[in-house]
Coordinates of C-alpha atoms in Angstrom, one line a residue:
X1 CA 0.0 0.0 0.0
X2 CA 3.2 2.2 0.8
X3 CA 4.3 1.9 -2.4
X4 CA 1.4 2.5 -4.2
X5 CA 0.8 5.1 -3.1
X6 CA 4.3 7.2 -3.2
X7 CA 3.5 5.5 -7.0
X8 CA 0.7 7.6 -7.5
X9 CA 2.3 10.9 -5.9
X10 CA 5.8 10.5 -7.7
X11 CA 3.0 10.4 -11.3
X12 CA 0.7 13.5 -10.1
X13 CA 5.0 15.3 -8.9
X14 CA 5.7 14.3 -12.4
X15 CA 3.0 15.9 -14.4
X16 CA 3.0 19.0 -12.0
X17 CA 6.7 19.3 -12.5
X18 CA 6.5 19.4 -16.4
X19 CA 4.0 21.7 -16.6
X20 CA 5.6 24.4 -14.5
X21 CA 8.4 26.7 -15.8
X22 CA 8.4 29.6 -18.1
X23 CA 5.7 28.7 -19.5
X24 CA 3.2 28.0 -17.4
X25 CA 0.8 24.9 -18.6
X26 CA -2.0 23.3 -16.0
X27 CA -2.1 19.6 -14.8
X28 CA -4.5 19.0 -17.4
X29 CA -3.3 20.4 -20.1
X30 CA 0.2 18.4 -19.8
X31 CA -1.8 15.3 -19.3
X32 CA -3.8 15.8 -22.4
X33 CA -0.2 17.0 -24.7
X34 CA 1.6 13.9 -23.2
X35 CA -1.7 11.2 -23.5
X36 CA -1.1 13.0 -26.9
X37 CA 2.4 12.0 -27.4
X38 CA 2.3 8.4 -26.3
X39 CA -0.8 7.8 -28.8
X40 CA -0.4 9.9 -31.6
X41 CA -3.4 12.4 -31.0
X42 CA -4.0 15.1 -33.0
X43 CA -2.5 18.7 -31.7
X44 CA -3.6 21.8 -33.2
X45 CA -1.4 23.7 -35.3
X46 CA -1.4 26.6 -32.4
X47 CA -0.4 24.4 -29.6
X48 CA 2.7 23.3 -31.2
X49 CA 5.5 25.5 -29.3
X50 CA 3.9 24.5 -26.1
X51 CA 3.5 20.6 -27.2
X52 CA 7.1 20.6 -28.3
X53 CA 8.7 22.4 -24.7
X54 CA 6.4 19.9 -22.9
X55 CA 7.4 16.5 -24.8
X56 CA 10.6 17.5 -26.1
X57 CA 12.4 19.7 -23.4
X58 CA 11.3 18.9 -19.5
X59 CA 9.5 15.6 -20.0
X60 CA 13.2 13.9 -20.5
X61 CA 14.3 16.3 -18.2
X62 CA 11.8 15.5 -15.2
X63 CA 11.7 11.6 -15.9
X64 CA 16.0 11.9 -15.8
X65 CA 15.1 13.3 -12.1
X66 CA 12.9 10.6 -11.1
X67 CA 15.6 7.7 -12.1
X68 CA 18.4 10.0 -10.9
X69 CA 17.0 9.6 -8.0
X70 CA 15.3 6.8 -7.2
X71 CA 18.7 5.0 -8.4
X72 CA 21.1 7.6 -5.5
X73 CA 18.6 6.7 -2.8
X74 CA 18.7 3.0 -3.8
X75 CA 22.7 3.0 -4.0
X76 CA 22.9 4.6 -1.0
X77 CA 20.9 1.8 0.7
X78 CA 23.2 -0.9 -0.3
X79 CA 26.2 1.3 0.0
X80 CA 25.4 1.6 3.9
X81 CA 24.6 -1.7 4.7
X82 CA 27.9 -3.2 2.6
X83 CA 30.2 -1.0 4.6
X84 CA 28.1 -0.9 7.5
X85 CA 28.6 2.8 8.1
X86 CA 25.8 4.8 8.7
X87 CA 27.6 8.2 7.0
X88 CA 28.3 6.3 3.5
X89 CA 26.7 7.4 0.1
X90 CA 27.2 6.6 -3.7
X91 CA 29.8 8.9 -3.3
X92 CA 32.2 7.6 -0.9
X93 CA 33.4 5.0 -3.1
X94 CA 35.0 8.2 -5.2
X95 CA 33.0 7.1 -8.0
X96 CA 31.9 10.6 -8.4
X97 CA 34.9 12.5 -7.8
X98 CA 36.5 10.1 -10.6
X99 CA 33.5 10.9 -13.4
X100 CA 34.1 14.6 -12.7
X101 CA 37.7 14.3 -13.7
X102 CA 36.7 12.9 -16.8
X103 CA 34.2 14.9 -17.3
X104 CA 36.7 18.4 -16.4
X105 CA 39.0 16.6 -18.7
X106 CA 37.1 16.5 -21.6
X107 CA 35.5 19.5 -21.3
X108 CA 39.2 22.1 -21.2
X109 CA 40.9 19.6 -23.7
X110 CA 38.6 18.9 -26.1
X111 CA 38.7 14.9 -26.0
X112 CA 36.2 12.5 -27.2
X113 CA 34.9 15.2 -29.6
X114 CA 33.7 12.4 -32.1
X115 CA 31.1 11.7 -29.7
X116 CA 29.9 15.2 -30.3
X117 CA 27.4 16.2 -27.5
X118 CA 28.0 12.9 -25.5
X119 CA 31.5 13.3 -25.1
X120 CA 31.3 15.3 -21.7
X121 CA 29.0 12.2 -20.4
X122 CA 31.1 9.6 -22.2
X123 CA 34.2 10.8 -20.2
X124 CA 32.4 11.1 -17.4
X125 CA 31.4 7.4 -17.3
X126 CA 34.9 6.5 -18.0
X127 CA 36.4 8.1 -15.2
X128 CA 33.7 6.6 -12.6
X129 CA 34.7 3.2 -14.0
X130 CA 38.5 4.3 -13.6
X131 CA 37.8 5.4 -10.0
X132 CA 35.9 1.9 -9.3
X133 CA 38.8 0.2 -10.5
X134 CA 41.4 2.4 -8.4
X135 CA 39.4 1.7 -4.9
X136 CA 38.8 -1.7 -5.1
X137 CA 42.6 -2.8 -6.3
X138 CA 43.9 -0.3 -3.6
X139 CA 41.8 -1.7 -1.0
X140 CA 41.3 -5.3 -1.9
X141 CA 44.4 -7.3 0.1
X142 CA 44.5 -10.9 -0.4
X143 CA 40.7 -11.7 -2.1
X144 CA 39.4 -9.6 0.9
X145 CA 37.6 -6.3 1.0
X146 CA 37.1 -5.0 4.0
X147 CA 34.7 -2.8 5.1
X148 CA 36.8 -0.2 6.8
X149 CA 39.4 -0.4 4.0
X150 CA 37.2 0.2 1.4
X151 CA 35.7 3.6 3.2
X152 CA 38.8 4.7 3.7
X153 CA 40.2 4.0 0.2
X154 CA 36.9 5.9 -0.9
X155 CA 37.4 8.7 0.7
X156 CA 41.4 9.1 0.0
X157 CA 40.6 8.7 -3.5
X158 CA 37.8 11.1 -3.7
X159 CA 40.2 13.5 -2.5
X160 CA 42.9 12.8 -4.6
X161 CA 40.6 13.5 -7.7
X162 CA 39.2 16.4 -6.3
X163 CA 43.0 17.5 -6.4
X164 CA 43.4 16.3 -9.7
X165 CA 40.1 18.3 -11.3
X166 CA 41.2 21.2 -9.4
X167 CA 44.3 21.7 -10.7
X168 CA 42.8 20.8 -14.4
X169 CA 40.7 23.9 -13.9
X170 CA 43.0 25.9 -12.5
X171 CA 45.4 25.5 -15.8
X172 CA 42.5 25.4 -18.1
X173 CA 42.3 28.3 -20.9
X174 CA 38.8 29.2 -21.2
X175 CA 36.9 30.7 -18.1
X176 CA 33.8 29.6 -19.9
X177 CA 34.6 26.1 -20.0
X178 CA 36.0 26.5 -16.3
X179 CA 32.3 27.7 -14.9
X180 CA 30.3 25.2 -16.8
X181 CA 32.5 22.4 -15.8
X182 CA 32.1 24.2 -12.0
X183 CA 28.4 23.9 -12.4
X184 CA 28.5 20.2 -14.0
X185 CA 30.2 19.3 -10.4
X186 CA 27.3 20.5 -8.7
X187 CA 24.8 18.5 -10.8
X188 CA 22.4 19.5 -13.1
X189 CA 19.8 18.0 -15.6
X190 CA 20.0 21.0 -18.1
X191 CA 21.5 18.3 -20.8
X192 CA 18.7 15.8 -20.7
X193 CA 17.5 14.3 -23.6
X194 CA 15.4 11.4 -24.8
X195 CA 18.8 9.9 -27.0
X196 CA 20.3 10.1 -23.3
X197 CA 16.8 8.4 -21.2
X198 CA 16.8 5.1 -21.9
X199 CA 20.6 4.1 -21.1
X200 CA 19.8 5.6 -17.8
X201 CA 16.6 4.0 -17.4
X202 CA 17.7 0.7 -18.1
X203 CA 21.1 1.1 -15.6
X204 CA 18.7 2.4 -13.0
X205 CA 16.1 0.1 -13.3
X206 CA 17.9 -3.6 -14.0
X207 CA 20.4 -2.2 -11.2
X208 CA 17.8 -2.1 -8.6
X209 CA 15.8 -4.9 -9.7
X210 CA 19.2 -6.6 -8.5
X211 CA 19.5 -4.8 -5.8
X212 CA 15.8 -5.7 -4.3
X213 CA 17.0 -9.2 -5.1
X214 CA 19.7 -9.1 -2.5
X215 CA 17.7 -7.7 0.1
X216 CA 18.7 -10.5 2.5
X217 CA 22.8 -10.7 1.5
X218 CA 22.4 -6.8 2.9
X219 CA 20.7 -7.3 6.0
X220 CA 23.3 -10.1 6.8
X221 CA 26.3 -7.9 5.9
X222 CA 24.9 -5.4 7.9
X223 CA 25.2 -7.5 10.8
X224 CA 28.8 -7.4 10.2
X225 CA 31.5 -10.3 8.5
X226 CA 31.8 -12.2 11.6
X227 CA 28.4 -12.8 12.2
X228 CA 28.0 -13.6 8.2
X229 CA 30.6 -16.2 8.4
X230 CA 28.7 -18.2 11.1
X231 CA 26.0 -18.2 9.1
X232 CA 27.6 -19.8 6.2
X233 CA 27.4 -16.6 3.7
X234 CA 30.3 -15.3 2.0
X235 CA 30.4 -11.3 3.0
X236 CA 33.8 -11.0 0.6
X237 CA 32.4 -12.7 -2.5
X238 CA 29.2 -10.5 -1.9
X239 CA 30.6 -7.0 -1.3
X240 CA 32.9 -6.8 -4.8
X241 CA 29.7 -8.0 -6.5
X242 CA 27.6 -5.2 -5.1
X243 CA 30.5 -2.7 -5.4
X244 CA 30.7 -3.6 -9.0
X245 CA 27.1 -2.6 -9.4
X246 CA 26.8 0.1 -7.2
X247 CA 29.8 1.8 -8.9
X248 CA 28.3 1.2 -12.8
X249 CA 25.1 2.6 -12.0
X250 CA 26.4 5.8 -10.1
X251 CA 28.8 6.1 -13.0
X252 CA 25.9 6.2 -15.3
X253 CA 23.8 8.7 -13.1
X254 CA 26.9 11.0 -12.4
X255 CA 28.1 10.9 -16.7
X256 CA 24.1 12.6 -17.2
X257 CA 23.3 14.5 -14.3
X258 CA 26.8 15.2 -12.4
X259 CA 27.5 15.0 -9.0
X260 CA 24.2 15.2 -6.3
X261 CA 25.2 15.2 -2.9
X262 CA 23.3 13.8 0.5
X263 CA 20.0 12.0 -1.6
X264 CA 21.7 8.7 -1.2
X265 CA 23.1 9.7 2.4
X266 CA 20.0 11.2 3.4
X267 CA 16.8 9.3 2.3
X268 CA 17.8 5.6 3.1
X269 CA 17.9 7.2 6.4
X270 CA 14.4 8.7 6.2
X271 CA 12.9 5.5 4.9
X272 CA 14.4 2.9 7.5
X273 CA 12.7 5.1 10.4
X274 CA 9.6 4.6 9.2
X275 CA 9.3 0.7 7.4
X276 CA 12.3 -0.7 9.7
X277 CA 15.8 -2.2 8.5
X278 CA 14.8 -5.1 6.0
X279 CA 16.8 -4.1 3.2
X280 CA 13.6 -5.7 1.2
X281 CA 11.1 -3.0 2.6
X282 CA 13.6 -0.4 2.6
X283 CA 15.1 -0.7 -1.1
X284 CA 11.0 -1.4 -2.8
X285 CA 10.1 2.3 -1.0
X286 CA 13.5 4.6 -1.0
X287 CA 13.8 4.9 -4.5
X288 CA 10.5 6.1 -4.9
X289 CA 10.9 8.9 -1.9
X290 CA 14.1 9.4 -3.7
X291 CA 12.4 9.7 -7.3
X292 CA 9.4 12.5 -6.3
X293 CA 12.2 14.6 -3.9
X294 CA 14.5 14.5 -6.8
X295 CA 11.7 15.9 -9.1
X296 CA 10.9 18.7 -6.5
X297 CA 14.4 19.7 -6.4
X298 CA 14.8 19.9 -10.5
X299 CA 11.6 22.0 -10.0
X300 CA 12.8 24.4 -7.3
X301 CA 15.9 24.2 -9.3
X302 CA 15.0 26.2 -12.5
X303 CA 12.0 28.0 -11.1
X304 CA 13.5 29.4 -8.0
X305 CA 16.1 32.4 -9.8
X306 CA 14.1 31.7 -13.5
X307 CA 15.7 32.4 -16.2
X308 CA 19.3 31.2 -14.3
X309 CA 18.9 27.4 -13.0
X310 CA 20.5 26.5 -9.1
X311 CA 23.0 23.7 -9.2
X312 CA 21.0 20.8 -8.1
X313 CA 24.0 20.2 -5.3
X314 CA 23.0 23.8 -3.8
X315 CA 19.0 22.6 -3.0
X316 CA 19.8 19.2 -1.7
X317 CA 22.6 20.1 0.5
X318 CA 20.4 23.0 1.4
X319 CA 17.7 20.4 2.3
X320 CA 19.9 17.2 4.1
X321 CA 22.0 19.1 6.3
X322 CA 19.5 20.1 8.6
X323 CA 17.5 17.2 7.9
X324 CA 20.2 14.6 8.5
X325 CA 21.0 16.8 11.4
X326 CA 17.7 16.4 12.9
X327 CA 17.8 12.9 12.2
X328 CA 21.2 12.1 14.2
X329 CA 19.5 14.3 17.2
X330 CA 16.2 12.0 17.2
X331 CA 16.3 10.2 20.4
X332 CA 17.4 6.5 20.3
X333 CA 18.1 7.0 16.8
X334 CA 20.8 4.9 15.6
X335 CA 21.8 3.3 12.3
X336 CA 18.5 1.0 10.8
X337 CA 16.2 2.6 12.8
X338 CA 16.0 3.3 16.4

């Protein structure tokens, strides 16, 4: 019933969030130019600016934020149970530090240009799977991957290719290409399209069809390796699997949307205080509380200073810090619920 109904409020957040912008179109009205699309229906000939910026321009846009993040919230599940740290996100892993490297790179040098106006996301993608690779040889010792090492080897990493982008930017020639790849960093859904949807929909969607699947290898390696060995489950085997998946489908949200900080630290938080800590319950409702609050936030994101659009980074930081504040302060609040 939980689910059906965040369902039915991440489809009304959807058709709200097309329809408002510059130009101004009701529920309705978006309903009918998008039943439209889908079936072919006739538009009249005075409608068609308004059809096109509705199908064409924010429809990719806003279903790009629902799978953006509905796949962050879902990552950042599985990231926290497979570490067992209760601060972990999809970004600790320096997945996204690494995609913005190759991103920065591609963007002051020029590189990839035969990919025309995918090259920025193709380099992206490449760097998150160069960062993936980096972490897990540079913690893995012997066949095992500890928990600790891993966070730790995240977090070095990240910092490392924050060093690395900075000082690409700091060298780079053009000011122009300096600020965009500064607002890239910061996320943004500005470069949606429908050629880009499907490759994200598909990552998102297989990945947390997976995911849901190992609902009960996560609430055992939340209980920590020890307590997995007794019970005859491989924790080691387990984690590179999951961090080989968590890793390819941040890559491919970070390569088309850049990096979004505190949904995936914040909202797998949210949901375990109110369904529990079965990794089940929890990963079949965060990714839809992650999906509608990602839609608000595109919203808020290029209504709020309209015609100039907010770095996505700006509203959710703005949002999770005080909420993941106020979570930590809740009474007998502790890691999986309270």
């Amino acid at each position: 019933m939980t689910c059906v109904a965040l369902f039915l409020v991440l489809l009304a957040s959807v058709v709200v969030a097309i329809g408002l912008g510059a130009a101004l179109v009701t529920p309705a009205e978006t309903a009918r130019y998008l039943w439209a699309a889908l079936t072919g229906g006739r538009i009249d000939a005075d409608e068609i600016t308004t059809y096109q910026i509705i199908w064409q321009i924010r429809t990719p846009r806003v279903l790009l934020a629902a799978l953006v993040g509905a796949g962050l919230s879902a990552v950042g599940v599985a990231i926290q149970a497979m570490v067992r740290n209760a601060l972990a996100d999809p970004f600790v892993l320096g997945v996204s530090s690494g995609a913005s490297v190759g991103a920065v790179g591609v963007t002051v040098t020029g590189g990839l240009a035969a990919l025309g106006v995918y090259a920025v996301s193709a380099g992206a993608f490449v760097g998150a799977l160069v960062a993936s690779f980096l972490v897990y040889a540079a913690s893995s010792s012997r066949g095992v991957l500890s928990p600790l090492r891993l966070v730790l080897t995240g977090v070095a990493m990240s910092l490392g290719f924050q060093a690395v982008m900075s000082v690409i930017i700091y060298f780079a020639p053009d000011s122009e290409a300096t600020s965009m790849v500064l607002y890239w960093t910061m996320g943004s859904f500005g470069a949606a399209s429908w050629g880009a949807l499907p490759v994200v929909a598909a990552a998102v969607l297989v990945g947390l069809a997976v995911l849901y699947r190992h609902g009960r290898a996560l609430d055992v390696l939340a209980l920590g390796d020890e307590t997995a060995a007794s019970l005859g489950f491989g924790p080691d085997r387990h984690r590179r699997s999951l961090l080989v998946l968590v890793s390819l489908i941040t890559g491919v949200m970070v390569a088309v949307s850049g990096a979004i900080s505190f949904v995936g630290l914040v909202m797998p938080h949210l949901v375990r205080m109110v369904v529990g800590a079965g990794h089940a319950r929890v990963l079949a409702v965060a990714p839809l509380v992650g999906a509608v609050f990602m839609v608000w936030v595109d919203l808020l994101s290029r209504t709020v200073v309209a015609p100039r659009e907010l770095p996505l980074g700006v509203i959710t930081a703005l949002v999770g810090v005080p909420v993941f504040i106020a979570l930590m302060r809740r009474k007998g609040y502790v890691f999986g619920g309270r």
